[in-house]
PDB file of C-alpha atoms in Angstrom:
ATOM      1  CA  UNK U   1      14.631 -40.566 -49.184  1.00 70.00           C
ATOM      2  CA  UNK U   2      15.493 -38.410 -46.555  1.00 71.00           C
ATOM      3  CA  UNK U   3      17.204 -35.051 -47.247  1.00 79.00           C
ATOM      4  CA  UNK U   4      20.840 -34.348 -46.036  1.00 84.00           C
ATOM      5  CA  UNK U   5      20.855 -31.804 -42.519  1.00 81.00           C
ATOM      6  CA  UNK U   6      21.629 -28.200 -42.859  1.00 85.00           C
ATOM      7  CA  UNK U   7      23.305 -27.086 -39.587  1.00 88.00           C
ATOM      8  CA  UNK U   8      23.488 -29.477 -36.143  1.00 90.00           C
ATOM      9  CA  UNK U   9      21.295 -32.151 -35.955  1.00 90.00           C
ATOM     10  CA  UNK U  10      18.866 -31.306 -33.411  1.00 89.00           C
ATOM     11  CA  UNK U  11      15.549 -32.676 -31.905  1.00 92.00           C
ATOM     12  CA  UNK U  12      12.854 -31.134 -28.958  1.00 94.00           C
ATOM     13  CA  UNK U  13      12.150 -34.910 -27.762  1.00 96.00           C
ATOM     14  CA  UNK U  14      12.511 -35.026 -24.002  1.00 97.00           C
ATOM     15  CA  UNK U  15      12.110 -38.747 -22.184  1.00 96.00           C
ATOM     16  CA  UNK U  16      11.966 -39.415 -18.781  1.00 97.00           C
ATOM     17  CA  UNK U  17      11.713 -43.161 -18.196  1.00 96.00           C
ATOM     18  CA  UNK U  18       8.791 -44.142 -15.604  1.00 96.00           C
ATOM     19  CA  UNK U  19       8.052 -40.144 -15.508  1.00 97.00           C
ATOM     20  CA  UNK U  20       6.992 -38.659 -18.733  1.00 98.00           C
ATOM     21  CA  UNK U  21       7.717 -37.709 -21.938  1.00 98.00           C
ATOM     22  CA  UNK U  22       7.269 -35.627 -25.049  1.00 98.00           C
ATOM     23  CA  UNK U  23       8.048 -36.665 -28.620  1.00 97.00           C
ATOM     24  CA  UNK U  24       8.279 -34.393 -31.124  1.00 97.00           C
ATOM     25  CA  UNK U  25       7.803 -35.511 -34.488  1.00 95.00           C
ATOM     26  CA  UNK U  26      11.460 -34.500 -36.398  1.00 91.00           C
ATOM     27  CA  UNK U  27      12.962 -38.026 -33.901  1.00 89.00           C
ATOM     28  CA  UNK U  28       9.929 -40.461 -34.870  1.00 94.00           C
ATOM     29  CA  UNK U  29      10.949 -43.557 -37.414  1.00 95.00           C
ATOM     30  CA  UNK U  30       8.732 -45.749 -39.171  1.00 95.00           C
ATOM     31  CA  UNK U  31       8.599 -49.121 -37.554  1.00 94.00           C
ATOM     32  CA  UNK U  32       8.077 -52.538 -39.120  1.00 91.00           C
ATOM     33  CA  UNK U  33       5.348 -54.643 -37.666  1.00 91.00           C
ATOM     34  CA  UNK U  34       3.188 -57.318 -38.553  1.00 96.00           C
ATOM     35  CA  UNK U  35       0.055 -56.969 -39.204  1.00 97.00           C
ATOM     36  CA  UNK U  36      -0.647 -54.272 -41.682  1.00 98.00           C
ATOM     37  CA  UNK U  37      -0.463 -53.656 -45.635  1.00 98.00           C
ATOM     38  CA  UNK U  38       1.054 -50.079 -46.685  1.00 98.00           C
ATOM     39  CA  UNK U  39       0.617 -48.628 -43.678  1.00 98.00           C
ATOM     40  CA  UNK U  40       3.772 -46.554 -42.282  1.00 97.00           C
ATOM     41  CA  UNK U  41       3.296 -46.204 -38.721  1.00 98.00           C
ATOM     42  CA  UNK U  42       5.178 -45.348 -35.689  1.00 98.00           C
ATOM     43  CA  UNK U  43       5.640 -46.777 -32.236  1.00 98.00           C
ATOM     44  CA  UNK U  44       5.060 -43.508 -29.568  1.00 98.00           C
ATOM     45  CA  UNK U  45       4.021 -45.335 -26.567  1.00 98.00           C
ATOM     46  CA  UNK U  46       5.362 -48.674 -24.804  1.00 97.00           C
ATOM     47  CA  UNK U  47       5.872 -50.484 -21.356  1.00 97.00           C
ATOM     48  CA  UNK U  48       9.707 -50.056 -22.594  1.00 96.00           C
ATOM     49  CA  UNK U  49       8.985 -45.875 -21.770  1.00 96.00           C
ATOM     50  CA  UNK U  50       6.991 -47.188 -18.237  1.00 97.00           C
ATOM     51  CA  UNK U  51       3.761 -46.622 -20.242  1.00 97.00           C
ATOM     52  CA  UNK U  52       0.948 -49.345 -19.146  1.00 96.00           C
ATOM     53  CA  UNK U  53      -0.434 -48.856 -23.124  1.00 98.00           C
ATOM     54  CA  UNK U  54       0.605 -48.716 -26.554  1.00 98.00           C
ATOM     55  CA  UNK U  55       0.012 -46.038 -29.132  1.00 98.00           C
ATOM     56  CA  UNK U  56       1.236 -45.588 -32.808  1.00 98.00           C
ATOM     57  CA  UNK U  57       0.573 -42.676 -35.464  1.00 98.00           C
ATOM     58  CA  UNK U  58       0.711 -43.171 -38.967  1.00 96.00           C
ATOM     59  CA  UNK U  59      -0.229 -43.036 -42.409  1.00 98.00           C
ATOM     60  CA  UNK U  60      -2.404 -45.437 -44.560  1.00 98.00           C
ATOM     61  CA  UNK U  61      -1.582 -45.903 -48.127  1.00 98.00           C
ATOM     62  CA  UNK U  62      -4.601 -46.158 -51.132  1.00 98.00           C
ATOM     63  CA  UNK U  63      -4.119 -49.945 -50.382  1.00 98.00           C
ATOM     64  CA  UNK U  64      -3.448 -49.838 -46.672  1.00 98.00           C
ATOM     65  CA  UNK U  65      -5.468 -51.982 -44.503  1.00 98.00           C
ATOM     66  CA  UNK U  66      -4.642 -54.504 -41.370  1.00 98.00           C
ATOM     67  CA  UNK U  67      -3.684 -58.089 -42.545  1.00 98.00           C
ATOM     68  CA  UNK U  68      -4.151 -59.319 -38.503  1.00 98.00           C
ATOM     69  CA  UNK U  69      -6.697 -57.632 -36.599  1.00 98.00           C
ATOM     70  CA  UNK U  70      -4.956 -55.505 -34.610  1.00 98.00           C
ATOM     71  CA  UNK U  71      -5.641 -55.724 -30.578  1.00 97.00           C
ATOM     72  CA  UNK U  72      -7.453 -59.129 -30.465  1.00 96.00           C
ATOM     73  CA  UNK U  73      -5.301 -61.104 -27.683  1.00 97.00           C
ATOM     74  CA  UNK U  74      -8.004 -61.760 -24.685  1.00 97.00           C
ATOM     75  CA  UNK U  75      -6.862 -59.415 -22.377  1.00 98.00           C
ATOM     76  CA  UNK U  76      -6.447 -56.226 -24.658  1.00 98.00           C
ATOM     77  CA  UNK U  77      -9.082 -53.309 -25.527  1.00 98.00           C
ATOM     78  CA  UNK U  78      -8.191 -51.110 -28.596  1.00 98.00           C
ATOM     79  CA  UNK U  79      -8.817 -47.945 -30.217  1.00 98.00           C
ATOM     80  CA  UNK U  80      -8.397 -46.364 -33.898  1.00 98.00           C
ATOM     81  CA  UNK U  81      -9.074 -42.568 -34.331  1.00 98.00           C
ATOM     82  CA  UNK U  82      -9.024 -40.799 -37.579  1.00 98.00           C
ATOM     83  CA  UNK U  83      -6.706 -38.033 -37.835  1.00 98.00           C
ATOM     84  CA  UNK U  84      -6.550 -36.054 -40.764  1.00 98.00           C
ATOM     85  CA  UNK U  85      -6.359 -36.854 -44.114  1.00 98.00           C
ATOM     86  CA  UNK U  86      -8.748 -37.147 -47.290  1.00 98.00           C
ATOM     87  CA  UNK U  87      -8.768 -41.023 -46.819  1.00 98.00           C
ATOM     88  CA  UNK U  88     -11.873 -43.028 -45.312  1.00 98.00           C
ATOM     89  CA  UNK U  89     -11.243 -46.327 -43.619  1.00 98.00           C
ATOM     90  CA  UNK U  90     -13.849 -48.947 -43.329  1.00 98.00           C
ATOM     91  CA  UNK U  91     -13.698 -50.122 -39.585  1.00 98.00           C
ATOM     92  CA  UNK U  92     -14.776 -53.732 -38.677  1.00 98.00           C
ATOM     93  CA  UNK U  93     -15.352 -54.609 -34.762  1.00 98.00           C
ATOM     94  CA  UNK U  94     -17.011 -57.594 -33.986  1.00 97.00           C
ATOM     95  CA  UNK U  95     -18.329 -58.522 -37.368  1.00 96.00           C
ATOM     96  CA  UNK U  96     -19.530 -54.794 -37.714  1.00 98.00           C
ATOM     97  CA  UNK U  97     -18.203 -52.542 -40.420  1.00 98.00           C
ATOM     98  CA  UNK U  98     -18.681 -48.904 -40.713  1.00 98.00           C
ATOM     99  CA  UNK U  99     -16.913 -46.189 -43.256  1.00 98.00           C
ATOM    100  CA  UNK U 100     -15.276 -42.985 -41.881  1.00 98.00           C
ATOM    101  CA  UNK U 101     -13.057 -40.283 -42.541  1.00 98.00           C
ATOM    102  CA  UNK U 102     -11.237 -37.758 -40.504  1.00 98.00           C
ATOM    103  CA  UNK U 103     -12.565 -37.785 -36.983  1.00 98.00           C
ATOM    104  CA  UNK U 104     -14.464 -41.397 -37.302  1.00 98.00           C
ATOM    105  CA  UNK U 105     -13.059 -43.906 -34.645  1.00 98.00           C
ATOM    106  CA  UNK U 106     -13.743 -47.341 -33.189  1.00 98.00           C
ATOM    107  CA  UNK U 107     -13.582 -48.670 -29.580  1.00 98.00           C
ATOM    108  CA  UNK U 108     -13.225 -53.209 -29.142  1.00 98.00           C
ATOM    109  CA  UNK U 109     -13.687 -54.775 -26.014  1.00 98.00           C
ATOM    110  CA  UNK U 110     -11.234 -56.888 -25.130  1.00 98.00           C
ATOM    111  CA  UNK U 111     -10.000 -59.823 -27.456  1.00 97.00           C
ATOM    112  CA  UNK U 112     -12.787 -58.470 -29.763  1.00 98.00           C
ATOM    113  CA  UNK U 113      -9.927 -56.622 -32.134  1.00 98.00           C
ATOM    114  CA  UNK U 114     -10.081 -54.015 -35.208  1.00 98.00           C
ATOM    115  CA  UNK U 115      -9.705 -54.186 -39.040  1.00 98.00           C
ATOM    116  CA  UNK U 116      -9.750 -51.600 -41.307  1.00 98.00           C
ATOM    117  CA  UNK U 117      -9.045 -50.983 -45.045  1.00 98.00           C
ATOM    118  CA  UNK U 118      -9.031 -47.793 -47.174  1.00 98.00           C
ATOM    119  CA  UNK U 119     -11.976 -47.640 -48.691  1.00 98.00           C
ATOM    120  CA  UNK U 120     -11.623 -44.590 -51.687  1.00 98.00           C
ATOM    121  CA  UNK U 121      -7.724 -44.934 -52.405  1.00 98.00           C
ATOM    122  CA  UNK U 122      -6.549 -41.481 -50.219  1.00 98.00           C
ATOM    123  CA  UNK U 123      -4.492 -41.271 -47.643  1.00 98.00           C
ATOM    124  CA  UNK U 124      -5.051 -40.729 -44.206  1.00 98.00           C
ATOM    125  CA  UNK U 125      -3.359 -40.698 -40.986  1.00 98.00           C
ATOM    126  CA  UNK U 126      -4.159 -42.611 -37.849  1.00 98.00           C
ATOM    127  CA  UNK U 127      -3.713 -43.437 -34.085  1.00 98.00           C
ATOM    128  CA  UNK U 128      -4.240 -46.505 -32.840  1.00 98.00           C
ATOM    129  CA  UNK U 129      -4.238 -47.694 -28.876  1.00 98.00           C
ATOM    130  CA  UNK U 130      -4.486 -50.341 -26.984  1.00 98.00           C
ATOM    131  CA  UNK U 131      -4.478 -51.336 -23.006  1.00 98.00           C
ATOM    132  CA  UNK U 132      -4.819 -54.118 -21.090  1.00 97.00           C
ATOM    133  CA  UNK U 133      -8.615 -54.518 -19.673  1.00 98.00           C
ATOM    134  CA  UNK U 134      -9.398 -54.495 -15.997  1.00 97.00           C
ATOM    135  CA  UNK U 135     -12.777 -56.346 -15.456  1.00 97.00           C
ATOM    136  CA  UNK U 136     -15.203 -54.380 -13.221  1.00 97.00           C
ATOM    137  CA  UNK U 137     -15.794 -56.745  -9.904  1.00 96.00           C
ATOM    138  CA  UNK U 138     -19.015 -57.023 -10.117  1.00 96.00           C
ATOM    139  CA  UNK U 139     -19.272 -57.893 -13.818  1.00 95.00           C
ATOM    140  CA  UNK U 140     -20.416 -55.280 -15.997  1.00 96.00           C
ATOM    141  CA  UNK U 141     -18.704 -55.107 -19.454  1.00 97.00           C
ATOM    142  CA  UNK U 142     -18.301 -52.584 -21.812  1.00 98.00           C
ATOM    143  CA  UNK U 143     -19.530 -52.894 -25.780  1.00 98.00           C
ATOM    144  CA  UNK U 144     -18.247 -51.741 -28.990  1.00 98.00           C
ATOM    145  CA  UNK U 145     -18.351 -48.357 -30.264  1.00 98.00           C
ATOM    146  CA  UNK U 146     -18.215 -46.523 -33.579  1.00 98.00           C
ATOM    147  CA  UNK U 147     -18.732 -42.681 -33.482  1.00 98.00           C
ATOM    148  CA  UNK U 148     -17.118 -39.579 -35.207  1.00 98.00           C
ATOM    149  CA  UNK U 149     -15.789 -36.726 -33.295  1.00 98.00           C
ATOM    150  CA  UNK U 150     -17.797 -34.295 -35.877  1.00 97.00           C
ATOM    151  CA  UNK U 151     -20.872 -35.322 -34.615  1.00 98.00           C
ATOM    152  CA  UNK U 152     -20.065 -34.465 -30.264  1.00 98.00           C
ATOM    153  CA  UNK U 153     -20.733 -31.495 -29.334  1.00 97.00           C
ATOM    154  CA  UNK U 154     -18.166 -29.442 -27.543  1.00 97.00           C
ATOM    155  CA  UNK U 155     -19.041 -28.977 -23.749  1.00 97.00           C
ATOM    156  CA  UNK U 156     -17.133 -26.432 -20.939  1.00 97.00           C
ATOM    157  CA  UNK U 157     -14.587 -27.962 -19.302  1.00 94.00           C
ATOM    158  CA  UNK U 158     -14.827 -27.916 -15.159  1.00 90.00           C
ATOM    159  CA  UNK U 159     -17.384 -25.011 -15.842  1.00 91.00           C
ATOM    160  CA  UNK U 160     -14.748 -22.733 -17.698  1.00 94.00           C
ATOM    161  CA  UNK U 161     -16.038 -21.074 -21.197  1.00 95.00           C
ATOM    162  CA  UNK U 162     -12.344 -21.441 -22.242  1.00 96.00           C
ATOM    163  CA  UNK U 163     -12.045 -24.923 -22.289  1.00 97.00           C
ATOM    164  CA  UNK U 164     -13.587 -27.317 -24.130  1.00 98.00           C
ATOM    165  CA  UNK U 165     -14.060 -31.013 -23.830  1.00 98.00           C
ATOM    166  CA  UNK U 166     -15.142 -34.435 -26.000  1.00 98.00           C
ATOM    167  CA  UNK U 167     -15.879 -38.157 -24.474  1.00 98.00           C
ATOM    168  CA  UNK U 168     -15.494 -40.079 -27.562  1.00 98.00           C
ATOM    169  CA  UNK U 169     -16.804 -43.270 -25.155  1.00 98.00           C
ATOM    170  CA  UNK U 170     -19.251 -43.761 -22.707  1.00 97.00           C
ATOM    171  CA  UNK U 171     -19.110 -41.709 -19.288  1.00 95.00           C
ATOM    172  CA  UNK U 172     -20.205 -45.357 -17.730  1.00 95.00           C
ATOM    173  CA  UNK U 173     -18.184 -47.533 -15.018  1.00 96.00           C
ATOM    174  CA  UNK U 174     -18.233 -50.199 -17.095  1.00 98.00           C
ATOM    175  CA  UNK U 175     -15.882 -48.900 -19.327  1.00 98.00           C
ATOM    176  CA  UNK U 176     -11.918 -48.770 -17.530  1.00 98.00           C
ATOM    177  CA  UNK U 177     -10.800 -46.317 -20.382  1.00 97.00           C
ATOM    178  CA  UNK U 178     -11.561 -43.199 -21.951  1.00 97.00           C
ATOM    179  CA  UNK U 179     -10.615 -40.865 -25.100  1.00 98.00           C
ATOM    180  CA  UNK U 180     -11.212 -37.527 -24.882  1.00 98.00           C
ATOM    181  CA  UNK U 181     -10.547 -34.201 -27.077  1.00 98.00           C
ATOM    182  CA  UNK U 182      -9.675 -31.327 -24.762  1.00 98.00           C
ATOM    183  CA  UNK U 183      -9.321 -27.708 -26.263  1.00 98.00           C
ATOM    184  CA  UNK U 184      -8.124 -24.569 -24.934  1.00 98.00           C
ATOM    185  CA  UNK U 185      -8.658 -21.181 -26.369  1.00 98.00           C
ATOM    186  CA  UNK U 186      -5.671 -18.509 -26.675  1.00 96.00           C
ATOM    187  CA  UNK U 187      -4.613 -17.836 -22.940  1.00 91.00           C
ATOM    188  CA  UNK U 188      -6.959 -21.173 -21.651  1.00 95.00           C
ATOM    189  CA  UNK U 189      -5.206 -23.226 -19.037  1.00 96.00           C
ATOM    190  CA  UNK U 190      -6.086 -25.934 -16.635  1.00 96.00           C
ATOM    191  CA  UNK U 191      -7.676 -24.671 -13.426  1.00 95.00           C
ATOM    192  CA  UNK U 192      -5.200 -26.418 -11.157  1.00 96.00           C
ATOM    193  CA  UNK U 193      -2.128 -28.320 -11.598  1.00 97.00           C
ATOM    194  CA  UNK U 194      -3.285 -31.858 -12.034  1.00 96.00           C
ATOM    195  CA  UNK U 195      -1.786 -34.518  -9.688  1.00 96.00           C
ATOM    196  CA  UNK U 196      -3.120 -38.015 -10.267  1.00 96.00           C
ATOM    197  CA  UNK U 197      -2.895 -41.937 -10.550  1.00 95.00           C
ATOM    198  CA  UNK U 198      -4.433 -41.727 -13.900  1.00 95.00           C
ATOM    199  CA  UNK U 199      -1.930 -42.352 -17.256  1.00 96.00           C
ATOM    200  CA  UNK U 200      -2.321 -40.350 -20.580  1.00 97.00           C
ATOM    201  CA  UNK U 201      -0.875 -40.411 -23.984  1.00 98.00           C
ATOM    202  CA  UNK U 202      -1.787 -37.248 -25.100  1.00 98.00           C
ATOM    203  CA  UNK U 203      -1.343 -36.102 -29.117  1.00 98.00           C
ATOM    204  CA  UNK U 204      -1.209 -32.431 -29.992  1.00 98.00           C
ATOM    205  CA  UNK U 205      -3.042 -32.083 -33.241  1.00 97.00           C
ATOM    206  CA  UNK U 206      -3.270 -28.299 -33.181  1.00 98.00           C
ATOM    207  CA  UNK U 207      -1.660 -25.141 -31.525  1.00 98.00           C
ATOM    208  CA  UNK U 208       0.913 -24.503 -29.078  1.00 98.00           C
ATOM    209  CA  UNK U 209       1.607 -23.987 -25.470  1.00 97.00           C
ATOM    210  CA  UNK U 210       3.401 -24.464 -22.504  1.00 98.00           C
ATOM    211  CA  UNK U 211       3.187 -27.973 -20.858  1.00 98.00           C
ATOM    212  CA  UNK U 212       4.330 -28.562 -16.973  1.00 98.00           C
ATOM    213  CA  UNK U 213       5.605 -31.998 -17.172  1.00 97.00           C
ATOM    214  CA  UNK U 214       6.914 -33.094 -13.067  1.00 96.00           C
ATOM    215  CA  UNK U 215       9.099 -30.279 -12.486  1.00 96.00           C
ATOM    216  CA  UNK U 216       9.912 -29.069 -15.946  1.00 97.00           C
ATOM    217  CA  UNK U 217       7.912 -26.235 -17.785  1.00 97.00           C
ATOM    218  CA  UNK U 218       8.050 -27.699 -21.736  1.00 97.00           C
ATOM    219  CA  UNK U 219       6.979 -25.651 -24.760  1.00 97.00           C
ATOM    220  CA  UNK U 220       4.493 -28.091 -27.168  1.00 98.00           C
ATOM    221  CA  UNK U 221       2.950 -27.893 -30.258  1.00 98.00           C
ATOM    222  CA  UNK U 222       1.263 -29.183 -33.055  1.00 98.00           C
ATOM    223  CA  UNK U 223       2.626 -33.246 -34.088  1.00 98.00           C
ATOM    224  CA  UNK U 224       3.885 -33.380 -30.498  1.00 98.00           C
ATOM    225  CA  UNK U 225       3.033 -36.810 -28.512  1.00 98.00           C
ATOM    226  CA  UNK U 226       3.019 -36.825 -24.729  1.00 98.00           C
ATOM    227  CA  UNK U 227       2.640 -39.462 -22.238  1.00 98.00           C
ATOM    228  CA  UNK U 228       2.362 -38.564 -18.475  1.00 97.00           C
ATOM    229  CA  UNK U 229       2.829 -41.261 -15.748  1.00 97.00           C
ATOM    230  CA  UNK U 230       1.145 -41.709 -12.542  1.00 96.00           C
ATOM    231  CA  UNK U 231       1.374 -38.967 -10.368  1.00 97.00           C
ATOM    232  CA  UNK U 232       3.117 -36.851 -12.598  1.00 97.00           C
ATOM    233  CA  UNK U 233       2.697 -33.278 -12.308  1.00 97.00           C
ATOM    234  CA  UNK U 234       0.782 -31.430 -15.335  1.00 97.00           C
ATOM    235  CA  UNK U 235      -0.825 -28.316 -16.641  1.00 97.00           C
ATOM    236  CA  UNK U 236      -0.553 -26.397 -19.749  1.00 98.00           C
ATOM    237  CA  UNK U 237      -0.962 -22.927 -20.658  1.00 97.00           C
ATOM    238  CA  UNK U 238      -2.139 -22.456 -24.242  1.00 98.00           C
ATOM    239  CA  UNK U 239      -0.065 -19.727 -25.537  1.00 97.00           C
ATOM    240  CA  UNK U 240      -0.598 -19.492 -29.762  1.00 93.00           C
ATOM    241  CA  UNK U 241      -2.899 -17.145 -31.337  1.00 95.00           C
ATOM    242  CA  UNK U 242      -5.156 -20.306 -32.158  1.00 97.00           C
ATOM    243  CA  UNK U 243      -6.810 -22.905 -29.678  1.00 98.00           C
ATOM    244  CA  UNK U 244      -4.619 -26.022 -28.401  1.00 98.00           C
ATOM    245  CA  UNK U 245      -6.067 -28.641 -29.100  1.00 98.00           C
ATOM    246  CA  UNK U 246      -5.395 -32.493 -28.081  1.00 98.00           C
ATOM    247  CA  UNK U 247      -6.741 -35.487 -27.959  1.00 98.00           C
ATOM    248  CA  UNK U 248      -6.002 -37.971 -25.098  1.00 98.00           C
ATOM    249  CA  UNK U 249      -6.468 -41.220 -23.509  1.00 98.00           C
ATOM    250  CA  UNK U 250      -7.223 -42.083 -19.925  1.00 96.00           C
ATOM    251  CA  UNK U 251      -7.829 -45.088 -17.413  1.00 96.00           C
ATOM    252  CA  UNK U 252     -10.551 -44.796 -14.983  1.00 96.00           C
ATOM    253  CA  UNK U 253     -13.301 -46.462 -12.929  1.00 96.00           C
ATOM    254  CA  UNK U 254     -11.265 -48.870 -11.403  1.00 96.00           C
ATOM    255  CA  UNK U 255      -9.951 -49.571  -8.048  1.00 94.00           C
ATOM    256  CA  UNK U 256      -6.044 -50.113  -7.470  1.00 90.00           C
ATOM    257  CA  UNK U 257      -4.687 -53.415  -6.359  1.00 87.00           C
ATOM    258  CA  UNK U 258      -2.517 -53.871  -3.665  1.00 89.00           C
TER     259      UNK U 258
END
């Protein structure tokens, strides 16, 4: 149950519809769906917002586990990261099944799907994605992946010792999509302010800073979501005692239609 307010109901969520947006967690509600046994997850991204992609975070019980795979129409590509939590999920893609914990995730090609179970009885917390697949034109397809974010090393980001960067998938055309965990040290930044056709949904697992979103300087941190659409000014300045650190998704390698 949730506990009475003390003082004014109040809540940092800012959405611009078509433009961005930031959602703090203290707004979020769990949302029913089909599909998935104690699992209590929540809807962050949608076409509804003018996102092309859908996200949710949430939390898997000691019995959680999807009861549909989740992503498996023909035309969609999906994602599951690991968040935090003491839980380990076993991940099946395409008949393959391996176990993780915090920082394991799983990448299906489209109409290919994911399942997953909780495999020791903990709970952990999770965010899943998935987009609709652009095939490259002159037929290369991506593959599967399993991988966990322990195991990538941290590289500079844009040559700057302050900022640090993960590919969770393939740096390879084939692939129209991309995860990434970018990091910036106390007093990091971007090196310019970013102005571009690609889409992110962005969740801030750690720190604090402050976030240009179009014309609006935005203070974030930790448990915030953001989503920033196309052409949508952006830059942050990390400004906690800690590193900010986030982990994101992107489209890429793919001509636009006309």
């Amino acid at each position: 149950m949730m506990p009475y307010p003390v003082g004014l109901l109040k809540n940092r969520s800012v959405v611009k519809h078509g433009e961005w947006a930031v959602i703090a967690p203290e707004g979020r509600v769990i949302n029913c769906m089909p599909g998935f046994a104690d699992c209590k997850l929540t809807i962050l991204a949608t076409p509804k917002m003018g996102a092309s992609f859908i996200q949710f975070i949430g939390t898997v019980g000691a019995e959680g586990k999807t009861t549909l795979k989740y992503g498996s129409k023909a035309h969609e590509e999906s994602f599951i990261y690991i968040l935090d939590g003491e839980g380990e999920l076993k991940i099946t893609v395409g008949g393959e099944s391996k176990v993780y914990g915090q920082g394991g995730y799983a990448y299906a090609t489209a109409g290919t799907g994911i399942e997953f179970e909780n495999a020791n009885g903990k709970e952990c917390r999770i965010l899943l994605y998935k987009q609709r697949y652009v095939p490259h034109p002159d037929g290369r397809a991506p593959f599967n992946v399993f991988g966990n974010t322990n195991d990538i090393d941290w590289v500079d980001y844009d040559g700057m010792s302050n900022v640090h960067l993960k590919d969770l998938l393939p740096v390879n055309e084939a692939f129209d999509m991309n995860m990434h965990i970018l990091s910036f040290d106390p007093d990091g930044c971007h090196p310019f302010v970013e102005t571009h056709v690609q889409e992110h949904g962005a969740y801030l697992y750690e720190g604090e800073g402050l976030y240009m979103m179009g014309e609006d300087w935005i203070h974030v941190k930790a448990e915030d979501f953001m989503w920033f659409g196309p052409f949508t000014k952006q830059a942050v300045y990390a400004t906690g005692r800690g590193p900010l650190t986030y982990i994101y998704s992107k489209d890429c390698n793919r001509d636009v239609e006309i």
